[in-house]
Amino acid sequence: MCQPRVLVVTSCTGQKRLKSENQLTLEDFKDNTRLQQREAELAKFACPANQMYTGQQHLRAMEGVELLRQSLGREAVDVVILSAGYGLIPEDRTIVPYQVTFNRMKGYQVDEWASVLGIRQAFERAIADYDLVFLLLGKNYLRSLSLPVETSPTQTLVFLASKTSAKYIRELTAKTFVFTLSNIEAKRYRYSLVGLKGFLFKRFAQWVTQETQILQQVYQEPEVFRQVMEREPVQLELPLELPKMRHSVKSVKTRKKKLSKKTEFFPIPDLPPAPNWHLGMQYFIPEWDDRVDPGYNFQADTFTANRDAYLDDIYAHQIYNLPNYDGVLVSKVVVDKSKKKKEYIERNGIHDFVRFSGKIMGDCGAFGYIKESEPPYTTDEILDYYEQLGFNYGVSIDHLIVGPFAQSGVKEKRYNLTLKNAEEFIRKHRAGNYHFTPIGVAQGWNPDSYSKAVKDIIGMGYDYVALGGLARTPSHEIIETLEAISPYLTPNTRMHLFGVGRINATPAFRHLGVTSFDSASALRSAWLDSAANYHTISGKQYAAVRIPPVERSGLRVKRVLEAGISDRETLKRLEENSLKAIREFDAEKLTLEETLDILLAYDELLELPRDGQVNPDAKARRLSKHEKMYRELLTDKPWKSCDCQICQDLGIDVVIFRGNDRNRRRGFHNTFVFYKRFNELFK
């Protein structure tokens, strides 16, 4: 495959290789005769432009260019430099030192001087013969281009720019992608914001030297640039102590037997990596109204006064500096459940409701209509829904083939209906003016049916496929299915797994072509799991301490009161004692044994079986189990060694099993841990 011709457009820097006390000024550039005289005076300081600048952005960018030239040939990459003095110049243009920058000019001054230099026209001419153009320009330098300019649909432009600069990147005929940068990205990539554009381009070049097809992929789909950048997550502060991944030629059945612990990894299949391996892997989290009151008072257990849960409560990505996921999945059946939510989203768009600037994927939520003979939506309706609400990805309409719906006669009907919908979806997507990326979903009941469905969907023209109905399937069976699918994937095919997020199978999934998945299991285990409520980077999990509120009369408290085992006043006293004890323990005012005695006194009364019948032996066993779990938690104090925002803010409250605002925050912490471990696998 022929490589695209690449042009890098970077800017001058204040730091120069050769300096004199009498550098050129703006006034020198305004008079051509004077400029020639002054350049003659500074002739001993003259050198090619690519050697003149010594700012961090320029140095890193040129190092990246050199890497590409060594790998692809010198003719594969050219460089032009946007100089506030000389205008847009080729890298080998000989210049002398000067003191002129757009960064110190006001907006109208940038416009006027850029017009004098003819920057817009020069830029339009410079990029005309190139397929793929990378622009590493700051705010005023981007402004000086006076976009839009004439481009071709066969060109691709990738901008590395700040969020405030993006307003100057106006609509172009060429495919464009803006990789926005801020202090958050500087922190994430651990590099100064001043030189970050050059640093990231160099890192991109390093990946290209290993996998030259990346250039072609970015040219065809510029969003791939972001995926390449995210293939090297930042170095984590804590040692992850993850089990080593093993390569094996064992069969799937052997793999199933080999895993004896949750922390063991499924072996990488003895197959070549899927052709899309270079695309990386992303994690999406489902949106199920998992929000918390930002002003919740943990001491008094009171909510913010006059709060509107939809408008005022916040998601995890509004708490952490960086989201603990790459994207969000929103199902239509979830949107439709609440009239207020639906009206808000239809009025303001999906990104505004979720308060998320990253990628949002939409699907129909087949689990919500699984019992219906046919999905309740039409393709036209769903296409308009994704487009009008601003989704980045939209999934075709599918019908689940699981449980009783996987029987002969039913499964074939749902299988064919799902494929028919996928075909109609992409055909109408092409014909209409839709901006979201279409995803064709495949359903099946065994490896053969899934592989045939994926083959057909790719044949329809999809670059993004998704596998549904596997959420409760054992990992070794999913691996077997992926092995059957892998031969049909192309280098540009992305593949999503719905509802499957398993750290110990993730390397095997990635090897076989999975590029994204969604799961809320880490989040929801915070309040749904009987023991593994608090997760840690090492993989160890702890039970949270149950201290339910008496006044809100949850199910456990209600059963105890109805059975006459205790009265409300006694339970309230034990509840208050437990909260006081666990906080005093955290402050080292109470010993472990004293704390456990108080906690278990409340816990003992709450351990009533569902049938209301007290079995002394069973009760003793449950109490002994809880004593062991609480002792382990309070001995290890894992919340003290976690650097996540929630653990730092809440302290011991994060491990108290009590109400939405603690339990969901603990779920946010679990998601933070999951995402950290996930990224470490692919560092």
Short mmCIF file of C-alpha atoms in Angstrom, two decimals, residues 84-482:
data_model
loop_
_atom_site.label_atom_id
_atom_site.label_comp_id
_atom_site.label_asym_id
_atom_site.label_seq_id
_atom_site.Cartn_x
_atom_site.Cartn_y
_atom_site.Cartn_z
CA ALA A 84 6.06 35.46 12.69
CA GLY A 85 8.89 37.28 10.92
CA TYR A 86 9.48 35.44 7.65
CA GLY A 87 6.02 33.96 7.11
CA LEU A 88 5.56 30.34 6.06
CA ILE A 89 8.97 29.03 5.04
CA PRO A 90 10.48 25.63 4.11
CA GLU A 91 12.71 24.05 6.70
CA ASP A 92 15.88 24.58 4.63
CA ARG A 93 15.35 28.33 4.15
CA THR A 94 18.34 30.23 5.53
CA ILE A 95 17.35 32.82 8.12
CA VAL A 96 18.96 34.99 10.78
CA PRO A 97 17.89 35.47 14.42
CA TYR A 98 14.86 37.69 15.08
CA GLN A 99 12.57 38.76 17.91
CA VAL A 100 9.05 38.59 16.53
CA THR A 101 6.19 36.36 17.71
CA PHE A 102 2.45 36.22 17.13
CA ASN A 103 2.01 35.32 20.79
CA ARG A 104 2.56 38.92 21.93
CA MET A 105 0.21 40.43 19.35
CA LYS A 106 -3.43 41.30 19.82
CA GLY A 107 -5.97 39.61 17.59
CA TYR A 108 -6.31 42.42 15.05
CA GLN A 109 -2.50 42.76 14.91
CA VAL A 110 -2.17 39.06 14.09
CA ASP A 111 -4.72 39.44 11.28
CA GLU A 112 -3.04 42.53 9.83
CA TRP A 113 0.52 41.17 9.94
CA ALA A 114 -0.50 37.74 8.65
CA SER A 115 -2.13 39.49 5.69
CA VAL A 116 1.08 41.42 4.97
CA LEU A 117 3.09 38.17 5.06
CA GLY A 118 0.54 36.42 2.84
CA ILE A 119 0.34 33.48 5.23
CA ARG A 120 -3.10 32.26 4.17
CA GLN A 121 -2.14 32.04 0.49
CA ALA A 122 1.24 30.51 1.30
CA PHE A 123 -0.38 27.86 3.49
CA GLU A 124 -2.93 26.96 0.82
CA ARG A 125 -0.13 26.49 -1.73
CA ALA A 126 2.11 24.62 0.72
CA ILE A 127 -0.37 21.87 1.56
CA ALA A 128 -1.78 21.39 -1.95
CA ASP A 129 0.45 18.46 -2.92
CA TYR A 130 0.29 16.53 0.36
CA ASP A 131 -2.04 13.76 1.48
CA LEU A 132 -1.57 13.98 5.24
CA VAL A 133 -0.78 17.25 7.03
CA PHE A 134 0.07 17.60 10.72
CA LEU A 135 -0.32 21.09 12.20
CA LEU A 136 1.51 21.88 15.46
CA LEU A 137 0.43 25.48 16.01
CA GLY A 138 -0.52 27.67 18.95
CA LYS A 139 -3.58 29.90 19.18
CA ASN A 140 -2.36 33.03 17.36
CA TYR A 141 -0.41 31.01 14.81
CA LEU A 142 -3.57 29.09 13.93
CA ARG A 143 -5.41 32.40 13.72
CA SER A 144 -2.83 33.70 11.24
CA LEU A 145 -3.81 30.96 8.74
CA SER A 146 -7.25 32.60 8.32
CA LEU A 147 -8.97 29.27 7.77
CA PRO A 148 -10.77 27.93 5.86
CA VAL A 149 -8.53 27.53 2.82
CA GLU A 150 -9.03 25.42 -0.27
CA THR A 151 -8.40 21.73 0.40
CA SER A 152 -9.34 18.45 -1.25
CA PRO A 153 -11.56 15.61 0.02
CA THR A 154 -8.57 13.34 -0.61
CA GLN A 155 -6.51 15.18 2.01
CA THR A 156 -6.40 14.68 5.78
CA LEU A 157 -5.40 17.38 8.27
CA VAL A 158 -4.53 16.56 11.90
CA PHE A 159 -4.38 19.53 14.28
CA LEU A 160 -2.63 19.42 17.65
CA ALA A 161 -4.10 22.47 19.33
CA SER A 162 -5.45 23.85 22.58
CA LYS A 163 -9.19 23.89 23.22
CA THR A 164 -9.25 27.68 22.91
CA SER A 165 -7.46 27.45 19.56
CA ALA A 166 -10.01 25.08 18.08
CA LYS A 167 -12.36 27.96 17.16
CA TYR A 168 -9.90 28.98 14.43
CA ILE A 169 -10.10 25.55 12.78
CA ARG A 170 -13.03 26.21 10.52
CA GLU A 171 -14.74 23.69 8.27
CA LEU A 172 -12.54 22.31 5.51
CA THR A 173 -13.24 20.04 2.58
CA ALA A 174 -10.42 17.77 3.72
CA LYS A 175 -10.94 15.24 6.51
CA THR A 176 -9.89 16.93 9.74
CA PHE A 177 -9.20 15.81 13.28
CA VAL A 178 -8.36 18.02 16.25
CA PHE A 179 -6.38 16.48 19.10
CA THR A 180 -7.09 19.04 21.81
CA LEU A 181 -4.49 19.79 24.45
CA SER A 182 -4.66 21.41 27.89
CA ASN A 183 -2.96 21.18 31.26
CA ILE A 184 -4.83 17.91 31.78
CA GLU A 185 -3.07 16.36 28.79
CA ALA A 186 0.25 17.83 29.88
CA LYS A 187 -0.20 16.13 33.24
CA ARG A 188 -1.31 12.90 31.63
CA TYR A 189 1.63 12.69 29.24
CA ARG A 190 4.04 14.17 31.78
CA TYR A 191 5.43 16.83 29.49
CA SER A 192 5.39 20.63 29.58
CA LEU A 193 2.40 22.14 27.78
CA VAL A 194 4.78 24.48 25.92
CA GLY A 195 6.46 21.61 24.05
CA LEU A 196 3.63 19.07 24.20
CA LYS A 197 2.70 19.24 20.51
CA GLY A 198 6.20 18.34 19.44
CA PHE A 199 6.50 15.65 22.08
CA LEU A 200 3.27 13.96 20.97
CA PHE A 201 4.24 14.11 17.31
CA LYS A 202 7.54 12.45 18.14
CA ARG A 203 5.75 9.72 20.05
CA PHE A 204 3.43 9.21 17.10
CA ALA A 205 6.48 8.89 14.85
CA GLN A 206 7.95 6.27 17.15
CA TRP A 207 4.83 4.14 16.68
CA VAL A 208 4.98 4.62 12.90
CA THR A 209 8.55 3.34 12.81
CA GLN A 210 7.28 0.10 14.36
CA GLU A 211 4.07 -0.13 12.32
CA THR A 212 4.32 1.92 9.12
CA GLN A 213 0.71 1.19 8.17
CA ILE A 214 -0.39 3.63 10.90
CA LEU A 215 0.22 6.56 8.54
CA GLN A 216 -2.17 5.11 5.99
CA GLN A 217 -4.74 4.44 8.71
CA VAL A 218 -4.57 8.01 10.05
CA TYR A 219 -4.85 9.30 6.49
CA GLN A 220 -7.98 7.23 5.93
CA GLU A 221 -9.48 7.84 9.39
CA PRO A 222 -7.75 10.63 11.33
CA GLU A 223 -9.45 9.60 14.62
CA VAL A 224 -6.90 6.75 14.67
CA PHE A 225 -4.34 9.38 15.75
CA ARG A 226 -6.01 9.61 19.17
CA GLN A 227 -6.02 5.84 19.50
CA VAL A 228 -2.29 5.73 18.75
CA MET A 229 -1.64 8.40 21.36
CA GLU A 230 -3.53 6.41 23.96
CA ARG A 231 -1.55 3.24 23.33
CA GLU A 232 1.11 4.50 25.71
CA PRO A 233 -0.66 5.56 28.93
CA VAL A 234 1.23 7.53 31.51
CA GLN A 235 3.42 5.77 34.03
CA LEU A 236 1.32 4.96 37.06
CA GLU A 237 2.39 5.93 40.53
CA LEU A 238 1.59 2.62 42.21
CA PRO A 239 3.07 -0.78 41.37
CA LEU A 240 0.25 -2.86 39.92
CA GLU A 241 1.64 -6.27 40.76
CA LEU A 242 -0.32 -7.78 37.89
CA PRO A 243 0.14 -11.46 37.08
CA LYS A 244 2.29 -12.10 34.05
CA MET A 245 0.55 -12.94 30.80
CA ARG A 246 1.39 -16.35 29.42
CA HIS A 247 1.52 -17.42 25.80
CA SER A 248 0.30 -20.92 25.27
CA VAL A 249 -0.55 -23.39 22.55
CA LYS A 250 -3.13 -25.05 24.76
CA SER A 251 -6.64 -25.58 23.50
CA VAL A 252 -9.62 -23.60 24.74
CA LYS A 253 -10.68 -26.50 26.97
CA THR A 254 -7.24 -26.55 28.58
CA ARG A 255 -7.42 -22.81 29.15
CA LYS A 256 -10.70 -23.24 30.96
CA LYS A 257 -9.14 -25.69 33.41
CA LYS A 258 -5.94 -23.73 33.85
CA LEU A 259 -7.50 -20.70 35.54
CA SER A 260 -7.89 -21.47 39.21
CA LYS A 261 -7.88 -17.87 40.48
CA LYS A 262 -9.56 -14.65 39.42
CA THR A 263 -6.16 -12.99 39.17
CA GLU A 264 -4.79 -15.45 36.62
CA PHE A 265 -4.74 -14.38 32.99
CA PHE A 266 -6.12 -16.36 30.11
CA PRO A 267 -3.22 -17.37 27.88
CA ILE A 268 -2.71 -15.50 24.63
CA PRO A 269 -4.00 -17.82 21.85
CA ASP A 270 -1.35 -19.40 19.67
CA LEU A 271 -2.44 -17.35 16.69
CA PRO A 272 -0.99 -14.29 14.95
CA PRO A 273 -2.30 -10.99 16.37
CA ALA A 274 -5.49 -9.81 14.69
CA PRO A 275 -4.82 -7.45 11.76
CA ASN A 276 -6.37 -4.56 13.69
CA TRP A 277 -4.09 -5.00 16.71
CA HIS A 278 -2.47 -1.61 16.14
CA LEU A 279 -5.78 0.19 16.80
CA GLY A 280 -5.45 -0.26 20.55
CA MET A 281 -8.30 -0.87 22.97
CA GLN A 282 -10.80 1.43 24.68
CA TYR A 283 -13.14 1.12 27.63
CA PHE A 284 -16.69 2.51 27.60
CA ILE A 285 -18.88 2.69 30.69
CA PRO A 286 -22.67 2.35 30.42
CA GLU A 287 -24.74 5.34 31.55
CA TRP A 288 -27.31 4.26 34.14
CA ASP A 289 -27.78 7.52 36.05
CA ASP A 290 -24.77 6.73 38.23
CA ARG A 291 -24.42 10.16 39.78
CA VAL A 292 -23.86 11.52 43.29
CA ASP A 293 -24.70 14.68 45.20
CA PRO A 294 -21.49 16.77 45.13
CA GLY A 295 -22.45 18.54 48.35
CA TYR A 296 -23.50 15.49 50.34
CA ASN A 297 -22.72 15.87 54.06
CA PHE A 298 -21.19 12.59 55.21
CA GLN A 299 -21.16 13.51 58.88
CA ALA A 300 -24.83 14.46 59.03
CA ASP A 301 -25.94 12.21 56.16
CA THR A 302 -27.86 15.03 54.49
CA PHE A 303 -28.26 16.06 50.86
CA THR A 304 -27.72 19.47 49.29
CA ALA A 305 -30.78 21.63 49.87
CA ASN A 306 -33.12 22.14 46.89
CA ARG A 307 -31.01 19.94 44.65
CA ASP A 308 -32.27 18.66 41.27
CA ALA A 309 -30.82 15.16 40.81
CA TYR A 310 -30.68 15.48 37.02
CA LEU A 311 -29.13 18.93 36.93
CA ASP A 312 -27.02 19.08 40.09
CA ASP A 313 -25.72 15.55 40.72
CA ILE A 314 -22.41 14.66 39.07
CA TYR A 315 -20.79 11.71 37.30
CA ALA A 316 -17.40 10.16 38.10
CA HIS A 317 -15.72 12.04 35.24
CA GLN A 318 -16.72 15.30 36.92
CA ILE A 319 -14.87 14.30 40.09
CA TYR A 320 -11.58 13.03 38.68
CA ASN A 321 -9.13 15.18 36.72
CA LEU A 322 -9.24 12.59 33.92
CA PRO A 323 -12.17 10.30 33.15
CA ASN A 324 -11.79 6.68 34.25
CA TYR A 325 -12.95 5.50 30.84
CA ASP A 326 -12.46 6.35 27.18
CA GLY A 327 -16.13 6.76 26.36
CA VAL A 328 -19.71 6.38 27.55
CA LEU A 329 -22.40 4.01 26.24
CA VAL A 330 -26.00 5.25 26.41
CA SER A 331 -28.90 2.90 25.59
CA LYS A 332 -32.14 4.27 24.20
CA VAL A 333 -34.28 2.15 26.51
CA VAL A 334 -32.53 3.83 29.46
CA VAL A 335 -33.17 7.28 28.01
CA ASP A 336 -36.83 6.49 27.37
CA LYS A 337 -37.51 5.24 30.92
CA SER A 338 -37.64 8.75 32.37
CA LYS A 339 -39.79 11.40 30.72
CA LYS A 340 -37.80 14.19 32.37
CA LYS A 341 -34.47 12.70 31.28
CA LYS A 342 -35.68 12.13 27.74
CA GLU A 343 -36.98 15.67 27.40
CA TYR A 344 -33.72 17.13 28.72
CA ILE A 345 -31.59 15.07 26.32
CA GLU A 346 -33.79 15.87 23.33
CA ARG A 347 -33.56 19.56 24.19
CA ASN A 348 -29.83 19.81 24.96
CA GLY A 349 -28.15 16.77 23.38
CA ILE A 350 -26.49 13.70 24.81
CA HIS A 351 -23.10 15.28 25.53
CA ASP A 352 -24.67 18.06 27.57
CA PHE A 353 -26.71 15.63 29.65
CA VAL A 354 -23.78 13.31 30.38
CA ARG A 355 -21.43 16.31 30.82
CA PHE A 356 -18.84 14.40 28.81
CA SER A 357 -16.73 15.83 26.00
CA GLY A 358 -15.32 12.47 24.92
CA LYS A 359 -16.86 9.81 22.71
CA ILE A 360 -20.42 8.68 23.37
CA MET A 361 -21.77 5.50 21.82
CA GLY A 362 -25.48 4.91 21.46
CA ASP A 363 -27.34 1.63 21.16
CA CYS A 364 -30.97 0.61 21.41
CA GLY A 365 -30.60 -1.43 24.61
CA ALA A 366 -31.78 -4.83 23.39
CA PHE A 367 -32.02 -6.10 26.98
CA GLY A 368 -34.97 -3.74 27.45
CA TYR A 369 -37.13 -5.35 24.78
CA ILE A 370 -35.79 -8.89 24.88
CA LYS A 371 -39.26 -10.38 25.40
CA GLU A 372 -40.77 -8.58 22.40
CA SER A 373 -41.08 -10.48 19.13
CA GLU A 374 -39.43 -7.55 17.31
CA PRO A 375 -37.54 -4.42 18.41
CA PRO A 376 -39.83 -1.41 19.04
CA TYR A 377 -37.77 0.91 16.82
CA THR A 378 -37.31 1.51 13.09
CA THR A 379 -34.00 2.20 11.36
CA ASP A 380 -35.08 5.67 10.24
CA GLU A 381 -36.08 6.52 13.81
CA ILE A 382 -32.78 5.34 15.27
CA LEU A 383 -30.64 7.06 12.63
CA ASP A 384 -32.33 10.40 13.36
CA TYR A 385 -32.12 9.76 17.11
CA TYR A 386 -28.32 9.28 17.02
CA GLU A 387 -27.81 12.27 14.74
CA GLN A 388 -30.08 14.77 16.45
CA LEU A 389 -28.77 14.00 19.93
CA GLY A 390 -25.12 14.22 18.88
CA PHE A 391 -23.83 10.66 19.39
CA ASN A 392 -20.33 9.91 18.10
CA TYR A 393 -21.15 6.26 17.41
CA GLY A 394 -24.51 4.68 16.66
CA VAL A 395 -25.27 0.94 16.78
CA SER A 396 -27.73 -0.75 14.44
CA ILE A 397 -30.92 -2.32 15.85
CA ASP A 398 -30.38 -5.85 17.18
CA HIS A 399 -32.34 -8.56 19.00
CA LEU A 400 -30.75 -10.69 21.71
CA ILE A 401 -30.30 -14.45 21.25
CA VAL A 402 -29.88 -15.68 24.81
CA GLY A 403 -31.66 -17.99 27.27
CA PRO A 404 -35.10 -19.08 26.06
CA PHE A 405 -34.65 -16.92 22.95
CA ALA A 406 -31.76 -19.10 21.74
CA GLN A 407 -34.07 -21.98 20.89
CA SER A 408 -34.40 -23.31 17.38
CA GLY A 409 -36.75 -21.23 15.27
CA VAL A 410 -36.46 -18.15 17.47
CA LYS A 411 -32.70 -17.72 17.24
CA GLU A 412 -32.64 -17.91 13.42
CA LYS A 413 -35.37 -15.27 13.17
CA ARG A 414 -33.54 -12.89 15.52
CA TYR A 415 -30.21 -13.57 13.81
CA ASN A 416 -31.58 -12.71 10.35
CA LEU A 417 -33.51 -9.70 11.67
CA THR A 418 -30.33 -8.29 13.25
CA LEU A 419 -28.39 -8.67 9.99
CA LYS A 420 -31.23 -7.19 7.94
CA ASN A 421 -31.32 -4.17 10.26
CA ALA A 422 -27.55 -3.75 9.99
CA GLU A 423 -27.73 -3.74 6.19
CA GLU A 424 -30.55 -1.18 6.16
CA PHE A 425 -28.74 0.91 8.77
CA ILE A 426 -25.53 1.40 6.80
CA ARG A 427 -27.32 1.82 3.47
CA LYS A 428 -29.46 4.65 4.82
CA HIS A 429 -26.51 6.09 6.76
CA ARG A 430 -24.60 6.46 3.47
CA ALA A 431 -27.57 8.00 1.71
CA GLY A 432 -28.30 10.51 4.47
CA ASN A 433 -26.28 13.40 5.84
CA TYR A 434 -25.28 11.67 9.08
CA HIS A 435 -22.13 12.55 11.00
CA PHE A 436 -21.87 9.75 13.55
CA THR A 437 -19.88 6.55 12.92
CA PRO A 438 -22.17 3.56 12.25
CA ILE A 439 -21.60 0.30 14.10
CA GLY A 440 -23.08 -2.96 12.82
CA VAL A 441 -24.02 -5.34 15.63
CA ALA A 442 -23.82 -9.12 15.38
CA GLN A 443 -25.79 -11.63 17.43
CA GLY A 444 -25.23 -15.39 17.49
CA TRP A 445 -25.32 -18.54 19.56
CA ASN A 446 -21.97 -20.20 18.79
CA PRO A 447 -18.61 -19.30 17.23
CA ASP A 448 -19.76 -20.24 13.74
CA SER A 449 -22.90 -18.08 13.81
CA TYR A 450 -21.04 -15.07 15.23
CA SER A 451 -18.18 -15.36 12.70
CA LYS A 452 -20.59 -15.57 9.77
CA ALA A 453 -22.50 -12.54 11.05
CA VAL A 454 -19.32 -10.49 11.44
CA LYS A 455 -18.15 -11.51 7.97
CA ASP A 456 -21.46 -10.35 6.49
CA ILE A 457 -21.40 -7.06 8.42
CA ILE A 458 -17.86 -6.25 7.28
CA GLY A 459 -18.98 -7.13 3.75
CA MET A 460 -21.73 -4.52 4.05
CA GLY A 461 -19.02 -1.89 4.44
CA TYR A 462 -18.81 -1.44 8.20
CA ASP A 463 -15.48 -0.42 9.74
CA TYR A 464 -16.89 -0.92 13.25
CA VAL A 465 -18.65 -4.10 14.37
CA ALA A 466 -20.04 -5.09 17.76
CA LEU A 467 -20.82 -8.43 19.40
CA GLY A 468 -23.95 -8.62 21.54
CA GLY A 469 -25.34 -11.30 23.82
CA LEU A 470 -22.03 -12.34 25.40
CA ALA A 471 -22.26 -10.55 28.76
CA ARG A 472 -22.90 -13.75 30.73
CA THR A 473 -20.80 -16.03 28.55
CA PRO A 474 -17.68 -17.60 30.16
CA SER A 475 -14.46 -15.98 29.00
CA HIS A 476 -13.05 -19.17 27.46
CA GLU A 477 -16.16 -19.42 25.24
CA ILE A 478 -15.82 -15.77 24.19
CA ILE A 479 -12.19 -16.44 23.28
CA GLU A 480 -13.31 -19.38 21.16
CA THR A 481 -15.80 -17.13 19.37
CA LEU A 482 -13.17 -14.43 18.80
#
